[in-house]
Coordinates of C-alpha atoms in Angstrom, one line a residue:
X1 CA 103.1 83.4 1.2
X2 CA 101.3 80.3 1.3
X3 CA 99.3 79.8 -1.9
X4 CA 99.1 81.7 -4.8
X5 CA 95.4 82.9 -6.2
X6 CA 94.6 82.9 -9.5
X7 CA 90.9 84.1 -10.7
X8 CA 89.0 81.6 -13.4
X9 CA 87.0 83.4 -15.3
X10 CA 84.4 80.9 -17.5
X11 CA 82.4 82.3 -19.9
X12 CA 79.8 80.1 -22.6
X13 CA 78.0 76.7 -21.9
X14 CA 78.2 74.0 -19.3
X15 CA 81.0 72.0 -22.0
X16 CA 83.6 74.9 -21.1
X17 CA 83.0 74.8 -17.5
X18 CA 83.8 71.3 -16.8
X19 CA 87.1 72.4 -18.7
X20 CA 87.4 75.3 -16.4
X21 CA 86.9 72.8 -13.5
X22 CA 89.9 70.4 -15.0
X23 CA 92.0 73.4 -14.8
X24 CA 91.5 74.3 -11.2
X25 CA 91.8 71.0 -10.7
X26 CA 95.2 70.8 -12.3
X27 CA 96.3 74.1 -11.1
X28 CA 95.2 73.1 -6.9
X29 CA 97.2 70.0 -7.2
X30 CA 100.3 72.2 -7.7
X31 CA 99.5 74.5 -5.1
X32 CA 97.3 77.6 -6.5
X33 CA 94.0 78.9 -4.3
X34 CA 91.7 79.0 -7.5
X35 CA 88.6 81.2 -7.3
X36 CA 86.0 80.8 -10.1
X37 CA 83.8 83.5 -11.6
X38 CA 84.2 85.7 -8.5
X39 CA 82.1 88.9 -7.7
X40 CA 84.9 91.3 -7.3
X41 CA 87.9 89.9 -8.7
X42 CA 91.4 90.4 -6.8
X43 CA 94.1 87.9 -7.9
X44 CA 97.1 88.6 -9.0
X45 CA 96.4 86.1 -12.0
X46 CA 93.6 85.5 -14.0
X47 CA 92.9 83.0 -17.1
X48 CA 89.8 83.5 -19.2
X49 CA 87.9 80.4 -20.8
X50 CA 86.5 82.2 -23.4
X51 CA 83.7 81.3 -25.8
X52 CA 83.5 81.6 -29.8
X53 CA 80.1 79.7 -30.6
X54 CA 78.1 82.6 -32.2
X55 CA 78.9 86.0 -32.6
X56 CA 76.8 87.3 -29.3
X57 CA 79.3 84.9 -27.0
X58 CA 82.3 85.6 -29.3
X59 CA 81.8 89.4 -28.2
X60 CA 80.8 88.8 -24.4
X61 CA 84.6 87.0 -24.4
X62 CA 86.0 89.6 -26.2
X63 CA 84.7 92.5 -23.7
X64 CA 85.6 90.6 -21.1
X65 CA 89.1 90.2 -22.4
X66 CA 89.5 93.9 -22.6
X67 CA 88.0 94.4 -19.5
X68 CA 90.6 92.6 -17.7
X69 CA 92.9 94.4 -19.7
X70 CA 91.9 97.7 -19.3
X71 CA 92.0 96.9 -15.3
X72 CA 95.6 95.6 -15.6
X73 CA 97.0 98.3 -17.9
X74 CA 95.5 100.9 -15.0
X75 CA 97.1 98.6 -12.0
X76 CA 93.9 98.0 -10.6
X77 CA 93.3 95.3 -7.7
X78 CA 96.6 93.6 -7.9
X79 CA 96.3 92.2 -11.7
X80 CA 99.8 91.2 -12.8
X81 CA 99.1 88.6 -15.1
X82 CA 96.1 87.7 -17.9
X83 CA 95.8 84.7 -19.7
X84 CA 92.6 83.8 -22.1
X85 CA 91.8 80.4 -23.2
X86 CA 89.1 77.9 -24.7
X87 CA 87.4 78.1 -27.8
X88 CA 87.8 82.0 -29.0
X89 CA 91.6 81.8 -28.6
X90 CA 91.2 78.1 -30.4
X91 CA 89.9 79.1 -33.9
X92 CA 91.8 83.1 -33.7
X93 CA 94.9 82.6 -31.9
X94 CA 97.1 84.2 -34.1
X95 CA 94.7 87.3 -34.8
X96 CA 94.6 87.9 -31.5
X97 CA 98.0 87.7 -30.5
X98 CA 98.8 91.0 -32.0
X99 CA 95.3 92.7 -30.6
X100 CA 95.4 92.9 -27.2
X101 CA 99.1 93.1 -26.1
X102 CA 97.9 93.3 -22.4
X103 CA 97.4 89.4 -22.5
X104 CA 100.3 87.4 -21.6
X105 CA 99.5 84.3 -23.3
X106 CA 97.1 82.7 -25.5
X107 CA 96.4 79.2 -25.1
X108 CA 94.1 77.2 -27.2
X109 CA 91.1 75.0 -26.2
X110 CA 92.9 71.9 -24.6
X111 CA 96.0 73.7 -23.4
X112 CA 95.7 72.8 -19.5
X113 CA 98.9 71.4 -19.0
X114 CA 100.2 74.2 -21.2
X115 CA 98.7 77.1 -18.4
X116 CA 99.6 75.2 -15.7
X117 CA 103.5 74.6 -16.3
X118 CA 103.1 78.6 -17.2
X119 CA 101.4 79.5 -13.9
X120 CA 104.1 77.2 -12.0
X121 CA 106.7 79.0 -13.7
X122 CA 105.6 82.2 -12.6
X123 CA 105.2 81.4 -8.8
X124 CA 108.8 80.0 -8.6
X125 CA 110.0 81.7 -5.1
X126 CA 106.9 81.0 -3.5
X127 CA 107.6 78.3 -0.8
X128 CA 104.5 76.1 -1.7
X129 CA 104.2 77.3 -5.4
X130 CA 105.1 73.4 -6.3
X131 CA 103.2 71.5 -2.8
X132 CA 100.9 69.3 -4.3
X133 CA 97.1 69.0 -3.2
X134 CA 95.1 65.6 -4.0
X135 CA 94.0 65.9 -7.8
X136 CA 90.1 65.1 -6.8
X137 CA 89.8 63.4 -10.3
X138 CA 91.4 65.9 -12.2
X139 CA 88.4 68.3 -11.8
X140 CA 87.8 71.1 -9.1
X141 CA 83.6 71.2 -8.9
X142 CA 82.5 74.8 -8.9
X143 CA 78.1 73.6 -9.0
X144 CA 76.7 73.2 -5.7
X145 CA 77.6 70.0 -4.3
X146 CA 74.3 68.4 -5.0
X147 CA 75.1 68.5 -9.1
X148 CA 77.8 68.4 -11.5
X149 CA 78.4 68.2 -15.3
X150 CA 80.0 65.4 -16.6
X151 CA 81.4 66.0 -20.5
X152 CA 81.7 62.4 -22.1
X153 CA 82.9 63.4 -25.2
X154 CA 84.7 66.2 -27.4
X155 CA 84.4 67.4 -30.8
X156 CA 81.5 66.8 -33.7
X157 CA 81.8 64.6 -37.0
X158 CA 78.4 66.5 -38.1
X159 CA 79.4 69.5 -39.5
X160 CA 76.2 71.1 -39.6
X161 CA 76.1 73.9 -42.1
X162 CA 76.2 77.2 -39.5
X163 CA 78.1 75.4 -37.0
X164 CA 81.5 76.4 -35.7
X165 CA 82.0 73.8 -33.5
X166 CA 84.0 71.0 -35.6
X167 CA 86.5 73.8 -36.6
X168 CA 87.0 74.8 -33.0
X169 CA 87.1 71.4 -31.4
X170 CA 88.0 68.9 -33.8
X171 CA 86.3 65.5 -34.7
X172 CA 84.3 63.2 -32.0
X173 CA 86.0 61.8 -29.9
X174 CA 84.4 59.3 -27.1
X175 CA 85.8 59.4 -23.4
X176 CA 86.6 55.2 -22.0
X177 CA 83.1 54.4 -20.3
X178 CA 84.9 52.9 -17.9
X179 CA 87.2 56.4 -16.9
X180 CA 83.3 58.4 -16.8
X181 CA 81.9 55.3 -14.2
X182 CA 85.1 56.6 -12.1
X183 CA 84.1 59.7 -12.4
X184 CA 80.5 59.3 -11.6
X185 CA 81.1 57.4 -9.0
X186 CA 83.5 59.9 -7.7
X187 CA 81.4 62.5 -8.1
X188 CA 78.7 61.0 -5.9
X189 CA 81.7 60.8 -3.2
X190 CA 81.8 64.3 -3.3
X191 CA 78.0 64.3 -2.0
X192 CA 76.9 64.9 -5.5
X193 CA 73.1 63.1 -6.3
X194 CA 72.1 64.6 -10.0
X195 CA 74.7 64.5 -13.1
X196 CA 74.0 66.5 -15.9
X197 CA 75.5 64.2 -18.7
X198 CA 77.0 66.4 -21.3
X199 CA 78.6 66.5 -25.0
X200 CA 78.0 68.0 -28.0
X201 CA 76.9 65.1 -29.6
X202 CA 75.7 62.7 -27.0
X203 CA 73.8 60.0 -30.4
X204 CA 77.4 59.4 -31.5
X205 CA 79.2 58.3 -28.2
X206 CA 81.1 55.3 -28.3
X207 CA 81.1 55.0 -32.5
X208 CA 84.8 56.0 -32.7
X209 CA 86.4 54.1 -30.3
X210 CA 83.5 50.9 -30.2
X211 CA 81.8 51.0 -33.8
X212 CA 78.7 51.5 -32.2
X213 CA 76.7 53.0 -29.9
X214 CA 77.6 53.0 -26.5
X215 CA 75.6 55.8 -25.1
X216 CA 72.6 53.2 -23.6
X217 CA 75.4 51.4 -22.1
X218 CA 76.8 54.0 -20.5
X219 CA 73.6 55.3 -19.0
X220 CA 72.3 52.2 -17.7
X221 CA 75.7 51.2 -16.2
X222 CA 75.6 54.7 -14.4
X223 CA 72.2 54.3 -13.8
X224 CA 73.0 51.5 -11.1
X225 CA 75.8 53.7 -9.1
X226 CA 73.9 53.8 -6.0
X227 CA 73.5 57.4 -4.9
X228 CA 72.8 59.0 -8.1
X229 CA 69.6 59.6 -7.9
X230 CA 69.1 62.0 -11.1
X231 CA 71.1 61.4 -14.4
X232 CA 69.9 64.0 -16.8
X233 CA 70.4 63.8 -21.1
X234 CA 72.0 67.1 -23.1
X235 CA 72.5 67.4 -26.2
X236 CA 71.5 64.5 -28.5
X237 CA 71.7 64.8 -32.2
X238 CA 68.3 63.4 -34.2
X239 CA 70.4 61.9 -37.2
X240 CA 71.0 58.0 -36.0
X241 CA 69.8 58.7 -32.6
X242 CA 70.4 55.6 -30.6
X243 CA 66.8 53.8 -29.6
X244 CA 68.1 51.5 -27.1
X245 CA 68.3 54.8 -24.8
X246 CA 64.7 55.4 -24.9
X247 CA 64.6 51.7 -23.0
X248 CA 67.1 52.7 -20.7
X249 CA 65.3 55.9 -19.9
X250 CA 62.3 54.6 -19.3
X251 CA 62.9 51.5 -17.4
X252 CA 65.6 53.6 -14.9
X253 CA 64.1 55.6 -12.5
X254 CA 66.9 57.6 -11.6
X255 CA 67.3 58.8 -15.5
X256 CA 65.2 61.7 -15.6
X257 CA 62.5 61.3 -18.4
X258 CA 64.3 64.6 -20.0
X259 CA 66.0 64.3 -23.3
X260 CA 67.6 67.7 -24.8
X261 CA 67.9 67.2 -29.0
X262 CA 68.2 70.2 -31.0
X263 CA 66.3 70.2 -34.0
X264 CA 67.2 73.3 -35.6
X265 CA 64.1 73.4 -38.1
X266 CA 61.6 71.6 -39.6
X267 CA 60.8 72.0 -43.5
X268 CA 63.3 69.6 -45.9
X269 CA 63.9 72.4 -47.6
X270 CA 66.0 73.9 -44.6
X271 CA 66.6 71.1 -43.3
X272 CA 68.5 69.7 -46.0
X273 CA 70.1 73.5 -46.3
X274 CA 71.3 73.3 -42.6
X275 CA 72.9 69.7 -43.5
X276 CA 70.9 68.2 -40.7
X277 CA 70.7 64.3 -42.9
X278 CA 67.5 63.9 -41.8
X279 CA 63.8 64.5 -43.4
X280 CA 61.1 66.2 -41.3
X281 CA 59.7 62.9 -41.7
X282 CA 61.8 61.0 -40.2
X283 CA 62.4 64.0 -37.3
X284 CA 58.8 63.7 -36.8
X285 CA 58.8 60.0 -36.3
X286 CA 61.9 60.2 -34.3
X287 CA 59.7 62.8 -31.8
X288 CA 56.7 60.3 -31.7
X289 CA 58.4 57.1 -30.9
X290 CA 60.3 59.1 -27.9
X291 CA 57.3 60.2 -26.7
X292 CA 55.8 56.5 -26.9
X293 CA 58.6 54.5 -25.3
X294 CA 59.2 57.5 -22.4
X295 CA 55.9 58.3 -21.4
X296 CA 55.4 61.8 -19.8
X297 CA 59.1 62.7 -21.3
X298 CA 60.0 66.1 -21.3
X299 CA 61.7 67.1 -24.5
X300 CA 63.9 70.5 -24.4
X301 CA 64.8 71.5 -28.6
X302 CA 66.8 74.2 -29.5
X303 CA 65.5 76.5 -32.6
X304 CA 67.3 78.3 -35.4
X305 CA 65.9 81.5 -37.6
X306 CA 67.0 83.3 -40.3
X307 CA 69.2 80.8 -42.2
X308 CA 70.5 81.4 -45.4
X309 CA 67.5 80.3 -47.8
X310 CA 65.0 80.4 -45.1
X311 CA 61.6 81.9 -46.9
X312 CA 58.8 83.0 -45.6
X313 CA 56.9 80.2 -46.0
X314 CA 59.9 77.8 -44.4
X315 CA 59.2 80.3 -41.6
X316 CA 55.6 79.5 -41.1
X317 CA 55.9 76.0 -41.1
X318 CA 58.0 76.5 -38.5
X319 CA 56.1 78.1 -36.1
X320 CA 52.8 76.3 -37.2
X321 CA 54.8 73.0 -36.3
X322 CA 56.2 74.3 -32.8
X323 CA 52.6 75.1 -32.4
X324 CA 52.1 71.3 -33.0
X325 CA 54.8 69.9 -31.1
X326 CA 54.3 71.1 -28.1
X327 CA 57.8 71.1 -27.0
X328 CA 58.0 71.3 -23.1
X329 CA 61.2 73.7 -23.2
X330 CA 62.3 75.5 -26.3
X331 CA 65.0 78.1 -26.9
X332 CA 65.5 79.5 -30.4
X333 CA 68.6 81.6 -32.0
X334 CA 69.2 83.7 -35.0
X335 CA 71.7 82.3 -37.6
X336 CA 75.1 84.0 -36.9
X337 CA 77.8 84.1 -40.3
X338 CA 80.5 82.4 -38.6
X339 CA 83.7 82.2 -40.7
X340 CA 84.5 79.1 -42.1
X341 CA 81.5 77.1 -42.0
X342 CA 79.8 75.5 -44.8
X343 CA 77.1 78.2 -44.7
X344 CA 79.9 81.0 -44.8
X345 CA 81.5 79.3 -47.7
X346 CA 78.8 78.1 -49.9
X347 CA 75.6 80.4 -49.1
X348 CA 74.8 84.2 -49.1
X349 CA 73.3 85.7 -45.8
X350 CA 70.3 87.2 -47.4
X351 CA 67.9 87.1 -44.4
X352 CA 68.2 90.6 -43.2
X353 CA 68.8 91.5 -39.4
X354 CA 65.5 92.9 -38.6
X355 CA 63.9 90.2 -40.1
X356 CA 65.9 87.3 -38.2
X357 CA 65.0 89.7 -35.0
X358 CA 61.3 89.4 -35.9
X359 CA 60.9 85.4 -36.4
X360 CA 63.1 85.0 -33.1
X361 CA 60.4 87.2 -31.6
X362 CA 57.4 85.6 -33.3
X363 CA 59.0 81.9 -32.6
X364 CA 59.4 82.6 -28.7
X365 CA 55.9 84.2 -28.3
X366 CA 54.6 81.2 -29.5
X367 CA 56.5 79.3 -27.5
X368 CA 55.4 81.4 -24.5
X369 CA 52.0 81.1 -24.9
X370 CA 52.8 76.8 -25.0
X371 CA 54.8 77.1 -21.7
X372 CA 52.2 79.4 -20.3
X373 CA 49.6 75.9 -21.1
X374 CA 51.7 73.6 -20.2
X375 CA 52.7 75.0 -16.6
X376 CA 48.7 75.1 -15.9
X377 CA 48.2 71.9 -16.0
X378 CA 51.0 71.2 -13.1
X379 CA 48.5 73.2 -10.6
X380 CA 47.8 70.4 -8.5
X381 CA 50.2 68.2 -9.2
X382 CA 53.1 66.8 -6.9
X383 CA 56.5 66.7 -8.0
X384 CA 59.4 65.5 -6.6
X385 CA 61.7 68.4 -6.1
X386 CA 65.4 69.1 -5.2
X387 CA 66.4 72.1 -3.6
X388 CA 69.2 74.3 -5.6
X389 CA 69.4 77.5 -3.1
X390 CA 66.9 80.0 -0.5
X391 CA 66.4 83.8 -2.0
X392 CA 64.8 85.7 0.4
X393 CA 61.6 84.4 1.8
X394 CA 61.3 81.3 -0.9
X395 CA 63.3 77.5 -1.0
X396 CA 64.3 77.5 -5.2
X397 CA 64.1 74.2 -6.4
X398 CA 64.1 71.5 -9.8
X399 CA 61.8 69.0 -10.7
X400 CA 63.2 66.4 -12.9
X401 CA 62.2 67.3 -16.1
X402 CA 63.8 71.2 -15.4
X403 CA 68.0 71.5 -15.6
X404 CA 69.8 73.8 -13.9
X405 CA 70.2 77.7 -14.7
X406 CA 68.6 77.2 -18.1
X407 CA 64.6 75.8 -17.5
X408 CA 61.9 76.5 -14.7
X409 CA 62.3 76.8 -11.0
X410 CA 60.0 75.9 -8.3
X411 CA 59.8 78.1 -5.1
X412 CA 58.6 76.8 -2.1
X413 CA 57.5 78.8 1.2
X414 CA 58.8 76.8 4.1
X415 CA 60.6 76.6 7.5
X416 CA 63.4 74.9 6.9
X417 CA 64.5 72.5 3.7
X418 CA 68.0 71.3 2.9
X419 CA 69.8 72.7 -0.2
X420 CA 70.4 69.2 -2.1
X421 CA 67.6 67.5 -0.5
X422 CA 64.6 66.0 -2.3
X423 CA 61.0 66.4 -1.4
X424 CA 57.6 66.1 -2.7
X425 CA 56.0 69.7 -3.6
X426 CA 52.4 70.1 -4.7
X427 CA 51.8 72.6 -7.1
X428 CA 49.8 75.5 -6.1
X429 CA 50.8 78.3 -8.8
X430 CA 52.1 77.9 -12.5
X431 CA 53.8 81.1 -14.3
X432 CA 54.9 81.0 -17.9
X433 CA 58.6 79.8 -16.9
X434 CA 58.1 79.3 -13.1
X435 CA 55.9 77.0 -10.4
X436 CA 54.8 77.6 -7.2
X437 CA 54.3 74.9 -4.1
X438 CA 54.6 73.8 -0.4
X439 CA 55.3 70.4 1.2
X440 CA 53.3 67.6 1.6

């Protein structure tokens, strides 16, 4: 036998699959042949890094889970052995201990080392089980080489009033700048040229190990690693966002003019419901002075409906203000009763179903038709584009206000283009979500 496979399963946001990549990382350097989210799974081991956000990615884990179950119970394709981790087995590991006795072990969020002595335990009598591989910066990348994630901090101090998150993952807690300049710099040794800079709550980086904020420091320090040539925002919080960014961003060329800052809502009312500490006021001004000191920024917002408390008439001033706004990308949700936040605890869920369904779909429509306005005007642009992949006939590529798998794509008829190269693509065709263009 030479290496032992083990099938990674990572289910949820771009936050749990950099901590899926630290695992393979962790689990190569002692000699296992990791394969991540594969097509036909056929390992004799697989861990699953499960979500438990909202109840819609709290149930995709949870199939999944008994999926793999179901397929080891019946001995199918070699399955001897299923672990689940990350944030579902977090915040319910001792519920689901006694659930779903096909498991063999629960391991919480932050567990690695935990799997991994597990894993090495179990391959004892394989000749290599304990070689060790180089520990590529603790992370295995499983993005095409042109772009990675890089997660620069844990946790959330906010504790909004629906949100999970600070009971799952504990307070903030910054990563040393200087460990993520390694790591960015290692990451552009691996031939990567755009980094996705993630956290849950990029506006509070560096205030728990500096007092302050460190997050313009860290960007423009990043900024001047030569080889990046994108460096892309997720993820801001509006409440004491840090200014000094929006100088960063726009005097750095290779910092994408794209900030991503959920809002959530926009009436006081809700807002002060959703314990956002901020006035629609001030969320409003916050908007207007990005937009000022970042011309041509594209802002991305995340939505919520359906709230406890939200009225009717909160609900139109919603959508008559994303009407307003104009926000470039916009995705909305429905409020989900999650168990042991503030909302669960304090407030009643009297928004019905059907009518959380409804404003969803009245919110996104309007949103549509915004997209659908917005796109037109890129006819006859040109963009600087990188190419992600080639589907059939058609070069897919991102512009830099669009991140990847979650905003708009341009396709491009060509010969021949390089996957991770950058070229200049005038627009020719705009879609609601999608563009159209050839080479200059």
């Amino acid at each position: 036998m030479t290496f032992r496979d083990v099938d990674i399963i990572s289910l949820g946001c771009s936050k749990n699959l950099c901590d899926s990549e630290v695992l393979m990382g962790k689990l190569e350097a002692a000699g296992w042949m990791c394969h991540h989210d594969p097509e036909q799974p056929s390992s004799p081991v697989m861990v699953i890094n499960t979500c438990g956000f909202i109840g819609d990615a709290k149930e995709e884990s949870i199939n999944m889970i008994l999926e793999q179950a179901l397929r080891k119970k019946a001995k199918r394709n070699r399955l001897e052995k299923l672990y689940v981790m990350g944030c579902l087995s977090q915040r319910y590991l001792e519920e689901l201990k006694g659930e779903i006795p096909e498991v063999d072990g629960w391991f919480g969020k932050f567990d690695f080392e935990g799997i991994a002595a597990l894993l090495d335990r179990y391959a004892v009598g394989s000749e290599t089980a304990n070689a060790v591989r180089p520990l590529h910066c603790g992370r295995k990348l499983t993005t095409p080489k042109h772009y990675a994630y890089l997660k620069i901090s844990e946790g959330c101090n906010r504790m909004c009033s629906y949100c999970a998150i600070p009971l799952i993952t504990g307070r903030h807690q910054s990563r040393p700048m200087e460990e993520l300049l390694d790591e960015a710099r290692w990451l552009r040794d691996q031939g990567v040229k755009e980094i996705n800079v993630i956290a849950q709550d990029l506006s509070s980086y560096g205030l728990d190990i500096a007092h302050r904020h460190l997050l313009p420091e860290l960007i423009d320090r990043m900024a001047e690693i030569e080889g990046i040539e994108w460096i892309r925002l997720h993820y801001a919080y509006p409440t004491d966002f840090p200014d000094e960014l929006l100088d960063v961003m726009a005097r750095r060329k290779n910092v994408c003019k794209y900030l991503d800052i959920a809002l959530q809502h926009y009436t006081d009312h809700m807002l002060g419901l959703m314990r956002r500490h901020i006035t629609q006021a001030e969320q409003d001004a916050l908007i207007a002075r990005i937009r000022e000191r970042v011309p041509g920024i594209c802002i991305r917002t995340t939505l919520m409906v359906g709230h406890p408390g939200e009225t009717e008439e909160d609900f139109a001033a919603l959508k008559e203000w994303t009407r307003k706004m104009q926000f470039d990308r916009m995705g909305a949700f429905a409020y989900s009763d999650e168990e042991g936040t503030y909302a669960n605890l304090h407030y009643q869920d009297d928004v019905p179903e059907e009518t959380k369904q409804r404003r969803l779909s009245e919110l996104m429509a309007i949103q549509q038709e915004i997209s659908a306005e917005l796109m037109a005007k890129k006819v006859g642009q040109t963009m600087r584009v990188i190419i992600d992949r080639k589907e059939d006939d058609y070069y897919i590529g991102r512009t830099e206000y669009d991140s990847p798998e979650v905003d708009c794509e341009v396709l491009i008829e060509a010969e021949t283009l390089e996957v991770g190269g950058f070229y200049n693509v005038t627009i020719t065709k705009a879609e609601e979500f999608d563009l159209q263009g050839k080479i200059c």
